[in-house]
mmCIF file of C-alpha atoms in Angstrom:
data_model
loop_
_atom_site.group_PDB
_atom_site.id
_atom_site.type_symbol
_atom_site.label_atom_id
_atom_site.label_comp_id
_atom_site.label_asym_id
_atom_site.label_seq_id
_atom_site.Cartn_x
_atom_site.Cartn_y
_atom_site.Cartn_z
ATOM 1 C CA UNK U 24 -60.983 100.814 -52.848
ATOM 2 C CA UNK U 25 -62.728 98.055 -54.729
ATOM 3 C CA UNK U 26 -66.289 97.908 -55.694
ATOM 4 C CA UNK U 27 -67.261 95.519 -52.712
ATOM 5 C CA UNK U 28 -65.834 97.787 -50.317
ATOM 6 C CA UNK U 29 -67.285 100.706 -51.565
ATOM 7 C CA UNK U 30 -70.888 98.856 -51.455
ATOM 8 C CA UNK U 31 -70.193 97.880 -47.852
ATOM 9 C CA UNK U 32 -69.330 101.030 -46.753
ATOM 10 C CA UNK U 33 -72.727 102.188 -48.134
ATOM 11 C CA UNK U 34 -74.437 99.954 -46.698
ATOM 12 C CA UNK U 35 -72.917 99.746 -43.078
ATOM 13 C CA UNK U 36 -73.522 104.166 -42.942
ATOM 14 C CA UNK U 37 -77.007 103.823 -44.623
ATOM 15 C CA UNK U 38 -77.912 101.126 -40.995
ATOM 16 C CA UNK U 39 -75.656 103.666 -38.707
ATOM 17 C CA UNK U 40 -77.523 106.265 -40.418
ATOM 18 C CA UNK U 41 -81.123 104.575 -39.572
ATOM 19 C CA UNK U 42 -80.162 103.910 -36.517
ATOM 20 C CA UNK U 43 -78.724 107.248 -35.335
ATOM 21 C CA UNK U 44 -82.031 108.636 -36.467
ATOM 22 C CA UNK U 45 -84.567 106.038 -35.038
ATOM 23 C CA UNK U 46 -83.019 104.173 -32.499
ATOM 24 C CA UNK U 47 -80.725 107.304 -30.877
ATOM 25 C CA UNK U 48 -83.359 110.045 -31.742
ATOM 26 C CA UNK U 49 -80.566 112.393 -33.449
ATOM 27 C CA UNK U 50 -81.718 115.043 -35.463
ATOM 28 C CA UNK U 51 -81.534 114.441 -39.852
ATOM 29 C CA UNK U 52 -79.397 117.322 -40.613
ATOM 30 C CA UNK U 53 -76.981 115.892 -38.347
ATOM 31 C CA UNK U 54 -77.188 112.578 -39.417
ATOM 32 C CA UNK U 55 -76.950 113.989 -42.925
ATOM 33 C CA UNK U 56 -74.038 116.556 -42.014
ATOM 34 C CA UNK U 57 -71.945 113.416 -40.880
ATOM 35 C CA UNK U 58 -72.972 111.185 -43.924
ATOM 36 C CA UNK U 59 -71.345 114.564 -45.585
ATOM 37 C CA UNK U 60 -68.132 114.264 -44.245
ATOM 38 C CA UNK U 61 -67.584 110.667 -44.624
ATOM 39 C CA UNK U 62 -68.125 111.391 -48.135
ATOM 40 C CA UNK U 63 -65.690 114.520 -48.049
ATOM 41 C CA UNK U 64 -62.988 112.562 -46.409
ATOM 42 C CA UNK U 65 -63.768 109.265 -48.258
ATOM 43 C CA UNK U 66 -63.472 111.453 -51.585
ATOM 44 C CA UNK U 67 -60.141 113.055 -50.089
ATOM 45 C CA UNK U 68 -58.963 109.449 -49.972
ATOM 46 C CA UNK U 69 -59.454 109.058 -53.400
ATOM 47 C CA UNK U 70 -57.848 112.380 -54.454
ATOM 48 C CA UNK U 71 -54.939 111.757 -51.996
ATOM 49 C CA UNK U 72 -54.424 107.878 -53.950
ATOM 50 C CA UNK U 73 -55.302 107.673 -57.412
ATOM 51 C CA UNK U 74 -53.985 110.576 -59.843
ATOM 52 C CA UNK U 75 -50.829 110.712 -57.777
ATOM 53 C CA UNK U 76 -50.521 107.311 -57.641
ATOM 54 C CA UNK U 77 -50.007 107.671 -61.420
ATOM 55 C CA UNK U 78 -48.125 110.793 -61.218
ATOM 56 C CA UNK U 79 -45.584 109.321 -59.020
ATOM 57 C CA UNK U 80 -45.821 105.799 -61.102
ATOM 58 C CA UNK U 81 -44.332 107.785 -64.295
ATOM 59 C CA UNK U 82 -41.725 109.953 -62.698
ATOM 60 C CA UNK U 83 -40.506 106.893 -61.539
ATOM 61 C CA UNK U 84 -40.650 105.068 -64.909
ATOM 62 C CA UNK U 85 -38.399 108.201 -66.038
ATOM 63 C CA UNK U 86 -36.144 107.845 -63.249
ATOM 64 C CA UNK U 87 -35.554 104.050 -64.154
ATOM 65 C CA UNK U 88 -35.376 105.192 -67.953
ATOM 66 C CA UNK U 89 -32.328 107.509 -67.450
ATOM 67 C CA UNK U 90 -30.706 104.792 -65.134
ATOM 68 C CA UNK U 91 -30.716 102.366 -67.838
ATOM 69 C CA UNK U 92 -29.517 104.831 -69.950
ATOM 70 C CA UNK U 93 -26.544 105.797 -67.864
ATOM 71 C CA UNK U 94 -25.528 101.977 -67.834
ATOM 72 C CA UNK U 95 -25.613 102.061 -71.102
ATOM 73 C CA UNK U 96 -28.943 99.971 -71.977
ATOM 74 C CA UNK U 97 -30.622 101.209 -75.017
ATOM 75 C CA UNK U 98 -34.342 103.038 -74.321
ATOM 76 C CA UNK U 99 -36.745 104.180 -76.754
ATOM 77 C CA UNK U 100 -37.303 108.108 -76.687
ATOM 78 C CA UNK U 101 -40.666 107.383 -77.258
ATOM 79 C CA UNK U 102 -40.989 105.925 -74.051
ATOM 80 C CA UNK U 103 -39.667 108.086 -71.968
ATOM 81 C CA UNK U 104 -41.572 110.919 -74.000
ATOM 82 C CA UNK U 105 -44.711 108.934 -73.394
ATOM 83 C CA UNK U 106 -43.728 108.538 -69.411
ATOM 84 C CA UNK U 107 -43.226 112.635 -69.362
ATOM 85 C CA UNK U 108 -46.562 113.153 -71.072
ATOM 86 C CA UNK U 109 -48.510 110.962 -68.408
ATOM 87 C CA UNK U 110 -46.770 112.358 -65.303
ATOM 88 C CA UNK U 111 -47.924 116.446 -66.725
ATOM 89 C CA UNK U 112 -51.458 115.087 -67.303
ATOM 90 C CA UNK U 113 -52.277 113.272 -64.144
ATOM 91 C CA UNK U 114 -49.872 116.544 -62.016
ATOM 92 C CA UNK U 115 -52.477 119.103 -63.863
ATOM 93 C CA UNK U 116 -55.541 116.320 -63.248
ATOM 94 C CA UNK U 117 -55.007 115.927 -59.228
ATOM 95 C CA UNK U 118 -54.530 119.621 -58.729
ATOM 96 C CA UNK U 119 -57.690 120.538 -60.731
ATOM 97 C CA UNK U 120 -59.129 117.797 -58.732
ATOM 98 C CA UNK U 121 -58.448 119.282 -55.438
ATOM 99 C CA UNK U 122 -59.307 123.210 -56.388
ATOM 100 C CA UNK U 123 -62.565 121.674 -58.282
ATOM 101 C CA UNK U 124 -63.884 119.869 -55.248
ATOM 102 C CA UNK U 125 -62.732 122.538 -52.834
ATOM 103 C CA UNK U 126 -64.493 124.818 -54.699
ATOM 104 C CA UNK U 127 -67.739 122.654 -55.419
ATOM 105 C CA UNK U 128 -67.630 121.963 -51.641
ATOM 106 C CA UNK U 129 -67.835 125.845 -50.810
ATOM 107 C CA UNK U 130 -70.382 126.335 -53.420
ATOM 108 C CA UNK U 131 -72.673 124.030 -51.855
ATOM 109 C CA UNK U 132 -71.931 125.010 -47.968
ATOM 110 C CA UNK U 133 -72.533 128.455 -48.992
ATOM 111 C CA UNK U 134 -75.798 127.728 -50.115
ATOM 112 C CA UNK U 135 -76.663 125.419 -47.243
ATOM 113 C CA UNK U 136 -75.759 127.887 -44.457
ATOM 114 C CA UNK U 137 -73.569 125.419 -42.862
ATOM 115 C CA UNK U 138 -69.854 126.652 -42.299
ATOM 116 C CA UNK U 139 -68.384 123.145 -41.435
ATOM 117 C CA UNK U 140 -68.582 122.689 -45.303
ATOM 118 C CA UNK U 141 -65.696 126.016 -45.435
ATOM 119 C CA UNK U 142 -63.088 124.050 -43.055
ATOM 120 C CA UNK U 143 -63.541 120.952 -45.445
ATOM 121 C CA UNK U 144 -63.036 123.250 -48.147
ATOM 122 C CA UNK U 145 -59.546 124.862 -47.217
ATOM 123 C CA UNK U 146 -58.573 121.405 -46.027
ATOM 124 C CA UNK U 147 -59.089 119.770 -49.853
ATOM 125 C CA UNK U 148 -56.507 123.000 -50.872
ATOM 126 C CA UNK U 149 -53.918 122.128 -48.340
ATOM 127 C CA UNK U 150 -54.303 118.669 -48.740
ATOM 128 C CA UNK U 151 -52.869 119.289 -52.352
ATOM 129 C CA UNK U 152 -49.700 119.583 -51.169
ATOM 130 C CA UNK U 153 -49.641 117.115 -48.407
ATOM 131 C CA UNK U 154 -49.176 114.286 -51.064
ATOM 132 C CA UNK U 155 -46.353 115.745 -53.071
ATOM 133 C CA UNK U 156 -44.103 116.408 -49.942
ATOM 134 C CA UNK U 157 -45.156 112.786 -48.464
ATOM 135 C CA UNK U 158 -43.948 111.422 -51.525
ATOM 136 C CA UNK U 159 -41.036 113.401 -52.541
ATOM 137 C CA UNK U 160 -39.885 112.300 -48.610
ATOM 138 C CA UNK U 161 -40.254 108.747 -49.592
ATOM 139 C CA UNK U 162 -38.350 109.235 -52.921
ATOM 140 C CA UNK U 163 -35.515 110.871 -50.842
ATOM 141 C CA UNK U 164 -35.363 107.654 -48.117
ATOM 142 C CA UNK U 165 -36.066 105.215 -51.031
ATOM 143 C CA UNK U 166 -33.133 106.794 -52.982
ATOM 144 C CA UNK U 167 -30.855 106.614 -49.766
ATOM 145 C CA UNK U 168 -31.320 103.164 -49.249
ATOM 146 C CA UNK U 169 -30.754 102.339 -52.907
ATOM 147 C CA UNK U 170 -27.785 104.082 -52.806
ATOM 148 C CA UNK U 171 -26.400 102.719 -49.841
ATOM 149 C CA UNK U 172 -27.109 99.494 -51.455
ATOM 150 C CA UNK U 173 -25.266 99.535 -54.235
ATOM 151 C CA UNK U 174 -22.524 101.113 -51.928
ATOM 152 C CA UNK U 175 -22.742 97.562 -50.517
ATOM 153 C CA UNK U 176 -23.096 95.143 -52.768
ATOM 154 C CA UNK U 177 -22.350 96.578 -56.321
ATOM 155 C CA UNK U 178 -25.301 95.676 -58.697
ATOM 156 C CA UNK U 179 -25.141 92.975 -61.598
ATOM 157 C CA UNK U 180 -27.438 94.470 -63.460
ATOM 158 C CA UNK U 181 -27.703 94.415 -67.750
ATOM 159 C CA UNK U 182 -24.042 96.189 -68.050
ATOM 160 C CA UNK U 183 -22.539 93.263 -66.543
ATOM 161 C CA UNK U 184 -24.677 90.647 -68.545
ATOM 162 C CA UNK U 185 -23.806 92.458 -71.455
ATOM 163 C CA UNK U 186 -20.265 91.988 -70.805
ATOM 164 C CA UNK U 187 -20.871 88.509 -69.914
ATOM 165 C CA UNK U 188 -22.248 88.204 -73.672
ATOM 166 C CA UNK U 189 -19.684 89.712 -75.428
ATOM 167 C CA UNK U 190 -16.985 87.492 -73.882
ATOM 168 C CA UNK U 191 -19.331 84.477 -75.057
ATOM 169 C CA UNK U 192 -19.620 85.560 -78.442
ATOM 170 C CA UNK U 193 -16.192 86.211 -78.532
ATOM 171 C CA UNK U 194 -15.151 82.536 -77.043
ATOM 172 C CA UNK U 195 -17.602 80.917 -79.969
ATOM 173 C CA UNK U 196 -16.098 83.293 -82.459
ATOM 174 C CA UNK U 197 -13.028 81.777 -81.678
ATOM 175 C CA UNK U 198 -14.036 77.688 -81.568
ATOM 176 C CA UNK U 199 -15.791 78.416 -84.818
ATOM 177 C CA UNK U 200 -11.945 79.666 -86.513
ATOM 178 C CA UNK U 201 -10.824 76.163 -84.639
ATOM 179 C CA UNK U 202 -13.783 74.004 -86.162
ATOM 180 C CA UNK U 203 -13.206 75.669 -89.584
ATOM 181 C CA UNK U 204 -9.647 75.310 -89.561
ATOM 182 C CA UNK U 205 -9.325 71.717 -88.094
ATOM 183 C CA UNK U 206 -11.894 71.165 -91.232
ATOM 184 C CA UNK U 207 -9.906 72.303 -93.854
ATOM 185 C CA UNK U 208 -6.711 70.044 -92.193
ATOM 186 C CA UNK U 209 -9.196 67.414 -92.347
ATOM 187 C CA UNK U 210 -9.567 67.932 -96.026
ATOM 188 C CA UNK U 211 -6.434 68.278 -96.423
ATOM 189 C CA UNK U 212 -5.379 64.869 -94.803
ATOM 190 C CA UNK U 213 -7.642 63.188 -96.831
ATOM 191 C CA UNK U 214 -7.082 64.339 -100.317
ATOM 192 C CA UNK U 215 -2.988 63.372 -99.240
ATOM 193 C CA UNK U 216 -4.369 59.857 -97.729
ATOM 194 C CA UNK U 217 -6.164 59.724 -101.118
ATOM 195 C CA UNK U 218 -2.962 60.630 -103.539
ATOM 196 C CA UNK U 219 -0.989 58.459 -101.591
ATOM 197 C CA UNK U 220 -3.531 55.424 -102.046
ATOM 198 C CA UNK U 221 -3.350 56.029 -105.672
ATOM 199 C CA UNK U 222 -0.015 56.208 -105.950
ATOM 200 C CA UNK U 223 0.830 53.178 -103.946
ATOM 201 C CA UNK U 224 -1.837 51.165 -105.937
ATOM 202 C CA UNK U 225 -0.411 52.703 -109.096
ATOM 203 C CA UNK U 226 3.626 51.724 -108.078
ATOM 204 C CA UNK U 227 2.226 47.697 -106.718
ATOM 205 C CA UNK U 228 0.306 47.602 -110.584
ATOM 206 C CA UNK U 229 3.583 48.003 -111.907
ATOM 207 C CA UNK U 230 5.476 45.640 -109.793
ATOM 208 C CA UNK U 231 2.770 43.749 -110.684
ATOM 209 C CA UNK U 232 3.314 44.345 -115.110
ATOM 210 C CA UNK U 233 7.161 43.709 -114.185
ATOM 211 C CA UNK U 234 7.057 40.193 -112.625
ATOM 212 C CA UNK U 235 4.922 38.966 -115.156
ATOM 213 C CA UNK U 236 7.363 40.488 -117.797
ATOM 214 C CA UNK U 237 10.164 39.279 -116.192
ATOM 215 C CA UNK U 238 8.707 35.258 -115.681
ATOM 216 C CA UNK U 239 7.202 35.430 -119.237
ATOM 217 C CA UNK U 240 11.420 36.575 -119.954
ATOM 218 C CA UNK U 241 12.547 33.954 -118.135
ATOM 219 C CA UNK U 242 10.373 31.100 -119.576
ATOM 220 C CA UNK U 243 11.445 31.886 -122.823
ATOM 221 C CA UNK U 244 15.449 31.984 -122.151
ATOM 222 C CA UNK U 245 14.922 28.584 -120.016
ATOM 223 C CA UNK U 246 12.906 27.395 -123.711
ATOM 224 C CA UNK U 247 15.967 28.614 -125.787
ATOM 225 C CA UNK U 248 18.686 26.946 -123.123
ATOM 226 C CA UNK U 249 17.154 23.580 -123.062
ATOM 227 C CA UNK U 250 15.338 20.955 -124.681
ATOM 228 C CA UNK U 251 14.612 18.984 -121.548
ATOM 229 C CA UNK U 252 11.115 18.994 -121.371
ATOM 230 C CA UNK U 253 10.518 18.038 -117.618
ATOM 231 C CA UNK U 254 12.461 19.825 -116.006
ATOM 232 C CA UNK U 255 11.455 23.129 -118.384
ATOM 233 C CA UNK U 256 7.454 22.510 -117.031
ATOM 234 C CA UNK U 257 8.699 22.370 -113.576
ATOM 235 C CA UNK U 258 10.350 25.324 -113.417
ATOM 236 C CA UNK U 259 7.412 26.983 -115.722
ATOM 237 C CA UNK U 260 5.382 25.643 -113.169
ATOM 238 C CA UNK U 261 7.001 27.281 -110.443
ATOM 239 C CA UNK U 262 6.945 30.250 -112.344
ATOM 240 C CA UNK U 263 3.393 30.485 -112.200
ATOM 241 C CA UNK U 264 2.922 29.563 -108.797
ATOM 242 C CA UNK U 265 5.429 32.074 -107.869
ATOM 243 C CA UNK U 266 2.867 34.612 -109.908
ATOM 244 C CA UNK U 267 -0.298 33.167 -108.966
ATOM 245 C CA UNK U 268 1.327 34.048 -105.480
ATOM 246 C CA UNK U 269 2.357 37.505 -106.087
ATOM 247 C CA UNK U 270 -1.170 38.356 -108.206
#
């Protein structure tokens, strides 16, 4: 209950209280024997709720912890150690809870004279177990339906996404050994593209050396075979057009 609701609920008994005793003419102790037993049963409500609340909160926190474990999802002992520790703290807290106010509530009827105070009493022991057997009925009917459920529909839970992450690491394992392979054939290519180049340039140099030997050959046979000046510079002529050409 939150702290507005608490307030309200003070304040709406503190008017039904004036007006039962003003307005109604009932007699104080009454009035005050009734304010007494909202307060039991309001108290009750707060023994029934909040230590088993976290009781229950942890078991189930182990429950999911060994569940991830059996689907092979790593957990941290710690955790689970942790989760055990709460779950015996608030067990022992809500039971000394319920025999300290039953026993706090007898105290106080016994010195009032009033037995009504006794049946409150016994009812804060039985009500101990009332919560445990509520809840361990729920666990049972929430475990049912989960089970039913995955009976169903089968669960793709962190197993299968594992799964579905090792077959990805797997398939970019394998385009990275294609990448670095069709690299290295790159290289490869090139460095022969490269050679080739070289050599081709190298082989068209040397055509290149060998015309020019060959023309400056020629020139000089044509210059030992004739004296006819003419027709010797038009045929060295030609000559060098037909190098100028081929340079």
């Amino acid at each position: 209950m939150s702290r507005s609701g608490i307030v309200l609920l003070a304040i709406v008994s503190t008017i039904a209280g004036i007006v039962l005793v003003y307005v109604v003419d009932v007699p104080l102790p009454v009035v005050v024997s009734l304010g007494f037993g909202a307060l039991c049963l309001l108290w009750l409500i707060v023994l029934l709720t909040v230590p088993w609340n976290l009781y229950f909160q942890a078991h189930a926190l182990i429950h999911e912890i060994r569940v991830s474990r059996e689907r092979g999802v790593e957990v941290s002992p710690e955790r689970e150690a942790e989760a055990l520790r709460i779950a015996v703290r608030m067990r022992r807290a809500a039971v000394a809870a319920h025999l300290l106010s039953a026993a706090l509530l007898a105290t106080v009827t016994y010195f009032s004279g009033e037995t009504v105070g006794y049946y409150f009493a016994v009812f804060y022991l039985i009500a101990t177990f009332f919560r445990p057997a509520g809840a361990w009925f729920s666990h049972l009917r929430n475990r049912m339906t989960t089970m039913l459920e995955e009976v169903r529909y089968p669960r793709e839970d962190v197993v299968t996404l594992v799964e579905r992450v090792t077959a990805l690491e797997g398939r970019a394992e394998e385009s990275e050994a294609r990448a670095t392979e069709l690299a290295e054939r790159l290289d490869a290519l090139t460095s022969e593209t490269r050679a080739g180049f070289h050599a081709a340039t190298a082989r068209a140099d040397d055509l290149d050396r060998r015309l020019d030997a060959m023309g400056r050959k020629f020139e000089d046979s044509l210059s030992r075979l004739t004296d006819n000046q003419e027709v010797l510079s038009g045929i060295k002529a030609f000559l060098r057009l037909i190098r100028s050409e081929t340079g």
